[in-house]
Amino acid sequence: MAKVLYIDFERCIGCRACMLGCEECSGHDHLSRMFVDELNPGETVATSPTPCMHCVQPACAESCPVQAIQVTEDGAVLSASHEKCIACKNCTYACPFGIPRVDEQRKIMYKCDLCYDRTSKGRPPMCVSVCPTDTIQFLDEAEAKAKLDKQVQFKWDFGGTVIETRTVIGIPDLQTHRYGYNEVTEDVL
Amino acid sequence: MPHPQNADYSQRTYAAIEREGEVLIPTHCCFCGMQCGMNIRVDKDSNQVLGVEPRYDFPMNGGRLCPKGVAAYRQAIHPERLLRPLIRKNGQLVESAWDEAMDLIVSKIRDIQGKYGKDAFGIYSGSSMTNEKCYLVGKFARIGLGTKHIDYNGRYCMSSAAAGFNQTLGIDRGGTNPWSDIKFADVLLIAGSNTAECHPLSMPYVWGARDNGAKLIVVDPRQTKTALVADIHLNLKPGTDLALVNGLIHVLIKEDMINHEFVKNHTSGFEDLKAMAEKYPPEVAARITGLPKERIVEAARIFGQAKNGMVLFARGVEQHAKGSDSVSNYTNLCLITGKIGRKGSGVATFTGQGNGQGGREHGQKADQLPGYRKITDPEARKYIAGVWGVDESEIPGPGISAFELLKALGKEVKGLLLICSNPMVSAPSLGDVKQYLTSLEFFVCMDFFLSESAELADVVLPSTVWIEDNGTTTNVEGRVIRINGIDKTPGEARRDWEVLCELADRLGRGQFFRYNSPQEIFDELRVASRGGIADYFGITYEKIEKMDGVFWPCPSVEHEGTPRLFEDRKFNFPDGKARLLAFEHKGPNEDVDQEYPLLLTTGRVVYHYLSGNQTRRIDSLRDKCPDPYVEIHPETAKRYGIENGHYVKISSRRGYIVVPAKITKITRPDMVFVPYHWGKTLAINNLTNPALDPKSKIPEFKVCAVKIEPTKQQEVRHG
Ligand code: SF4
Ligand code: SF4
Ligand code: SF4
């Protein structure tokens, strides 16, 4: 069974070790393919990591005019192949999550490849390996989707177009905790 | 197969990836007391450091690393490394030969000690070094130089935890439990620690407990990443911990959540504590701390009703003029509810420095000899004199603490050797510190980068980073671990233990410093610590390797170490009872007034380590947080007409800095927060109060009175 990224938003401490770790993976040329965002700056310190969502039908690959973006048997959507990529940025515009970037100097797209050199050898990706809080985990797809203690999301509605992703997000329990997603009331202060 | 002592950790079972032409050196991070395991990738032929690879099998972190850990290797190959000794000539530090530098140092030491006596040459050292180096520095001071003046920067870090634990438990091991015990707590009370940013690798244990249903209480003036996920956040006014804990104890007693059996049989002093707590009903505690009283009551109930629980704290509790007593008071919470000495129950402080624990055990402190022995104790002196092969009278008496030592510079102390520390960023009231350092007749410094302090030295000796040497450190749990290094140093840089031995030789004391390796130093340390409180005698390099670290006390070679203290409920006093000590809230040394109406508190960010001398130079870390800033609550910002990103001048009675505003609701309206990792005009320690805790001699970094005003001046640049 293929393994996927599972991301438990609530645990992220915004340390960006995932980004630094991503840079250390051989084949990543010291360029991070991970993004970490502040969710509500000024209100809280909540953050969340965004790797590639590894879409089931990846718009990046579909939009690529030269078919430079391969999808592995396990469903990992790879970085553009050096030989084929023409740095046209179609993938960047097509991706609903804004993931692929183009290295302007070398004129080549780079994106999360699920650390294919590591995962193909049975090791977890670098971001998963280093994340100090287990925010990012590498789980069997079924296990990630059936997380019992969490509401999970892997289908996203973009104005009527539903995108299914292999990366699964664990949603914080907003009933019991704010986790910075709601307005911080004066009561907290 | 992991050793059984490590069964409950967050280990993972993958093997590290090995690449052609490379070797992996299993070692530990050089930053913070977690001392995470990591593999350094090294080129087989050239011994060049190439990168980092997770070390999944080390129990404490299972391959996980914070950003500092991932980037740590980069300092070994950093272009700003010092490669040759520097000597000040015509006001400039210029590269020179080792011989010239050593000759100069020895002649200056001789000169100063000849003129003013042995104690006129002092050592100020650090706690980010291996145990071997810490031990050697203490020995070098006492019998290499013959000076009583040695102390170290642990005084700014954990000395209050040490003093607090000593007066309450009779022993100072920063954690009474192995870290895996955190997972078995039903309640965690984390006070004055932004665990998520300062000790990120503790978070898997915190989450482990949470996943099992544990409640989390966080005491911190700011809504940090740790507080964000708490069940109860007690965002008290800085400097009011004693009152808060007295309030909690009041409720615990009033609602009878006391473990009477434990209190009766294993503690003394309960009646006095009860009488003190009587004076702090929730209303009173609420008034002093600025918290709603209901929240204090609720926190007390959650803590009191839990079967197992741990109290964890850090500098937010300790860096106060009452820091030691606050540590004791938080420890009281565990004692009166009987939460100590078993899985999931105990008390711990998060170690800030890499070897904050080991660094304070083996004789770097002005008043201590190896193994936590008191330098004034005739028995201890006799024993150590025997180990060192000197006459007891040759061991000097007690010296003075770090900040007092800085104040004595130019007066009682005319020459100084600074090792592995950067007081020009880390000491309080920096304007004064610069004066002290520049009034020295001779100032020599060992470092691998030219720190803010090294810039002021007469001679700078280039030393090595952690990955270029071997040795041991002692982590936050009291686990002694092995630092493995490569057999290479850049340029003419030399390992500090070799330099110290050569200095001793040149001073005619070489016979006491004949070591061929760190292991030989460690073997002497083992004997020196034997029978002391921090007993390392049974710990060997081989055993550390085999068990992934050995916890002290470990009194014999057959012994497997002591992961959990007090399982027998015997505390380290003659009567075997822990002492419940009672403390009145008196407030911080400096209070707000009309001129300085706000409280300032300081702390860390996840990307930087201590004075930033190392992490500020590593691009990938600096890029993420290049400059300091001031966190201001929106209400306060409005009152002063300050907008997000605008420059703010913050002043105290001792100095000022100018930094941009970060307007955020995570802080309190009556305070501001500034991180402390920068030097010169960006050092917040220009403002902090050097008032010392009388017991631990820690300065009151965590609270002083300031004023803020918007300014057009822009002083921020990459520090
Ligand atoms: S490493 Fe983990 S905790 Fe840190 S920013 Fe990335 S996801 Fe968040
Ligand atoms: S998230 Fe974007 S980059 Fe990743 S697979 Fe989907 S479309 Fe492609
Ligand atoms: S899976 Fe690998 S490539 Fe993708 S974000 Fe994580 S570390 Fe980077």
JSON list of N, CA and C in Angstrom, two decimals, chain B residues 88 406 409-411 413-414 416 424 430-443 452-458:
[
{"chain": "B", "resi": 88, "resn": "ARG", "atom": "N", "xyz": [46.51, 41.41, 19.06]},
{"chain": "B", "resi": 88, "resn": "ARG", "atom": "CA", "xyz": [46.24, 42.83, 18.83]},
{"chain": "B", "resi": 88, "resn": "ARG", "atom": "C", "xyz": [47.56, 43.58, 18.67]},
{"chain": "B", "resi": 406, "resn": "LEU", "atom": "N", "xyz": [32.76, 39.47, 36.35]},
{"chain": "B", "resi": 406, "resn": "LEU", "atom": "CA", "xyz": [32.86, 40.54, 35.34]},
{"chain": "B", "resi": 406, "resn": "LEU", "atom": "C", "xyz": [33.05, 41.90, 36.03]},
{"chain": "B", "resi": 409, "resn": "LEU", "atom": "N", "xyz": [36.60, 42.75, 37.06]},
{"chain": "B", "resi": 409, "resn": "LEU", "atom": "CA", "xyz": [37.63, 42.92, 36.03]},
{"chain": "B", "resi": 409, "resn": "LEU", "atom": "C", "xyz": [38.21, 44.33, 36.10]},
{"chain": "B", "resi": 410, "resn": "GLY", "atom": "N", "xyz": [39.52, 44.39, 35.97]},
{"chain": "B", "resi": 410, "resn": "GLY", "atom": "CA", "xyz": [40.20, 45.68, 36.05]},
{"chain": "B", "resi": 410, "resn": "GLY", "atom": "C", "xyz": [40.48, 46.07, 37.49]},
{"chain": "B", "resi": 411, "resn": "LYS", "atom": "N", "xyz": [39.77, 45.45, 38.42]},
{"chain": "B", "resi": 411, "resn": "LYS", "atom": "CA", "xyz": [40.01, 45.73, 39.84]},
{"chain": "B", "resi": 411, "resn": "LYS", "atom": "C", "xyz": [40.83, 44.58, 40.42]},
{"chain": "B", "resi": 413, "resn": "VAL", "atom": "N", "xyz": [40.68, 41.50, 39.42]},
{"chain": "B", "resi": 413, "resn": "VAL", "atom": "CA", "xyz": [41.11, 40.59, 38.35]},
{"chain": "B", "resi": 413, "resn": "VAL", "atom": "C", "xyz": [41.65, 41.41, 37.18]},
{"chain": "B", "resi": 414, "resn": "LYS", "atom": "N", "xyz": [42.94, 41.19, 36.87]},
{"chain": "B", "resi": 414, "resn": "LYS", "atom": "CA", "xyz": [43.59, 42.03, 35.84]},
{"chain": "B", "resi": 414, "resn": "LYS", "atom": "C", "xyz": [43.73, 41.33, 34.50]},
{"chain": "B", "resi": 416, "resn": "LEU", "atom": "N", "xyz": [42.23, 37.94, 32.00]},
{"chain": "B", "resi": 416, "resn": "LEU", "atom": "CA", "xyz": [41.10, 37.00, 31.88]},
{"chain": "B", "resi": 416, "resn": "LEU", "atom": "C", "xyz": [41.27, 36.09, 30.67]},
{"chain": "B", "resi": 424, "resn": "MET", "atom": "N", "xyz": [29.49, 39.60, 25.95]},
{"chain": "B", "resi": 424, "resn": "MET", "atom": "CA", "xyz": [29.09, 40.88, 25.35]},
{"chain": "B", "resi": 424, "resn": "MET", "atom": "C", "xyz": [27.71, 40.81, 24.71]},
{"chain": "B", "resi": 430, "resn": "LEU", "atom": "N", "xyz": [24.83, 45.48, 29.40]},
{"chain": "B", "resi": 430, "resn": "LEU", "atom": "CA", "xyz": [26.04, 45.32, 28.58]},
{"chain": "B", "resi": 430, "resn": "LEU", "atom": "C", "xyz": [26.97, 46.52, 28.53]},
{"chain": "B", "resi": 431, "resn": "GLY", "atom": "N", "xyz": [26.39, 47.71, 28.70]},
{"chain": "B", "resi": 431, "resn": "GLY", "atom": "CA", "xyz": [27.23, 48.90, 28.67]},
{"chain": "B", "resi": 431, "resn": "GLY", "atom": "C", "xyz": [28.33, 48.79, 29.73]},
{"chain": "B", "resi": 432, "resn": "ASP", "atom": "N", "xyz": [27.94, 48.31, 30.90]},
{"chain": "B", "resi": 432, "resn": "ASP", "atom": "CA", "xyz": [28.91, 48.14, 31.98]},
{"chain": "B", "resi": 432, "resn": "ASP", "atom": "C", "xyz": [29.90, 47.03, 31.65]},
{"chain": "B", "resi": 433, "resn": "VAL", "atom": "N", "xyz": [29.39, 45.95, 31.06]},
{"chain": "B", "resi": 433, "resn": "VAL", "atom": "CA", "xyz": [30.24, 44.79, 30.79]},
{"chain": "B", "resi": 433, "resn": "VAL", "atom": "C", "xyz": [31.37, 45.17, 29.84]},
{"chain": "B", "resi": 434, "resn": "LYS", "atom": "N", "xyz": [31.06, 45.99, 28.86]},
{"chain": "B", "resi": 434, "resn": "LYS", "atom": "CA", "xyz": [32.11, 46.43, 27.93]},
{"chain": "B", "resi": 434, "resn": "LYS", "atom": "C", "xyz": [33.21, 47.18, 28.69]},
{"chain": "B", "resi": 435, "resn": "GLN", "atom": "N", "xyz": [32.77, 48.02, 29.61]},
{"chain": "B", "resi": 435, "resn": "GLN", "atom": "CA", "xyz": [33.75, 48.75, 30.42]},
{"chain": "B", "resi": 435, "resn": "GLN", "atom": "C", "xyz": [34.62, 47.80, 31.22]},
{"chain": "B", "resi": 436, "resn": "TYR", "atom": "N", "xyz": [33.98, 46.81, 31.82]},
{"chain": "B", "resi": 436, "resn": "TYR", "atom": "CA", "xyz": [34.75, 45.86, 32.63]},
{"chain": "B", "resi": 436, "resn": "TYR", "atom": "C", "xyz": [35.80, 45.16, 31.78]},
{"chain": "B", "resi": 437, "resn": "LEU", "atom": "N", "xyz": [35.37, 44.66, 30.60]},
{"chain": "B", "resi": 437, "resn": "LEU", "atom": "CA", "xyz": [36.29, 43.88, 29.77]},
{"chain": "B", "resi": 437, "resn": "LEU", "atom": "C", "xyz": [37.44, 44.75, 29.24]},
{"chain": "B", "resi": 438, "resn": "THR", "atom": "N", "xyz": [37.13, 45.98, 28.90]},
{"chain": "B", "resi": 438, "resn": "THR", "atom": "CA", "xyz": [38.18, 46.82, 28.33]},
{"chain": "B", "resi": 438, "resn": "THR", "atom": "C", "xyz": [39.10, 47.41, 29.40]},
{"chain": "B", "resi": 439, "resn": "SER", "atom": "N", "xyz": [38.75, 47.22, 30.66]},
{"chain": "B", "resi": 439, "resn": "SER", "atom": "CA", "xyz": [39.65, 47.72, 31.70]},
{"chain": "B", "resi": 439, "resn": "SER", "atom": "C", "xyz": [40.67, 46.66, 32.12]},
{"chain": "B", "resi": 440, "resn": "LEU", "atom": "N", "xyz": [40.63, 45.51, 31.45]},
{"chain": "B", "resi": 440, "resn": "LEU", "atom": "CA", "xyz": [41.60, 44.45, 31.77]},
{"chain": "B", "resi": 440, "resn": "LEU", "atom": "C", "xyz": [42.99, 44.83, 31.27]},
{"chain": "B", "resi": 441, "resn": "GLU", "atom": "N", "xyz": [44.02, 44.33, 31.96]},
{"chain": "B", "resi": 441, "resn": "GLU", "atom": "CA", "xyz": [45.38, 44.51, 31.44]},
{"chain": "B", "resi": 441, "resn": "GLU", "atom": "C", "xyz": [45.67, 43.53, 30.32]},
{"chain": "B", "resi": 442, "resn": "PHE", "atom": "N", "xyz": [45.06, 42.36, 30.42]},
{"chain": "B", "resi": 442, "resn": "PHE", "atom": "CA", "xyz": [45.25, 41.37, 29.36]},
{"chain": "B", "resi": 442, "resn": "PHE", "atom": "C", "xyz": [44.01, 40.49, 29.24]},
{"chain": "B", "resi": 443, "resn": "PHE", "atom": "N", "xyz": [43.57, 40.30, 28.01]},
{"chain": "B", "resi": 443, "resn": "PHE", "atom": "CA", "xyz": [42.33, 39.57, 27.77]},
{"chain": "B", "resi": 443, "resn": "PHE", "atom": "C", "xyz": [42.56, 38.58, 26.63]},
{"chain": "B", "resi": 452, "resn": "GLU", "atom": "N", "xyz": [31.38, 38.92, 19.58]},
{"chain": "B", "resi": 452, "resn": "GLU", "atom": "CA", "xyz": [31.40, 40.30, 20.05]},
{"chain": "B", "resi": 452, "resn": "GLU", "atom": "C", "xyz": [32.40, 40.48, 21.18]},
{"chain": "B", "resi": 453, "resn": "SER", "atom": "N", "xyz": [32.56, 39.43, 22.01]},
{"chain": "B", "resi": 453, "resn": "SER", "atom": "CA", "xyz": [33.52, 39.51, 23.11]},
{"chain": "B", "resi": 453, "resn": "SER", "atom": "C", "xyz": [34.94, 39.35, 22.61]},
{"chain": "B", "resi": 454, "resn": "ALA", "atom": "N", "xyz": [35.13, 38.39, 21.69]},
{"chain": "B", "resi": 454, "resn": "ALA", "atom": "CA", "xyz": [36.47, 38.14, 21.16]},
{"chain": "B", "resi": 454, "resn": "ALA", "atom": "C", "xyz": [37.03, 39.39, 20.47]},
{"chain": "B", "resi": 455, "resn": "GLU", "atom": "N", "xyz": [36.14, 40.18, 19.90]},
{"chain": "B", "resi": 455, "resn": "GLU", "atom": "CA", "xyz": [36.58, 41.41, 19.23]},
{"chain": "B", "resi": 455, "resn": "GLU", "atom": "C", "xyz": [37.32, 42.35, 20.17]},
{"chain": "B", "resi": 456, "resn": "LEU", "atom": "N", "xyz": [37.07, 42.20, 21.47]},
{"chain": "B", "resi": 456, "resn": "LEU", "atom": "CA", "xyz": [37.70, 43.09, 22.44]},
{"chain": "B", "resi": 456, "resn": "LEU", "atom": "C", "xyz": [39.01, 42.52, 22.99]},
{"chain": "B", "resi": 457, "resn": "ALA", "atom": "N", "xyz": [39.35, 41.28, 22.61]},
{"chain": "B", "resi": 457, "resn": "ALA", "atom": "CA", "xyz": [40.48, 40.60, 23.24]},
{"chain": "B", "resi": 457, "resn": "ALA", "atom": "C", "xyz": [41.82, 41.10, 22.73]},
{"chain": "B", "resi": 458, "resn": "ASP", "atom": "N", "xyz": [42.86, 40.80, 23.51]},
{"chain": "B", "resi": 458, "resn": "ASP", "atom": "CA", "xyz": [44.23, 41.08, 23.08]},
{"chain": "B", "resi": 458, "resn": "ASP", "atom": "C", "xyz": [44.78, 39.93, 22.25]}
]
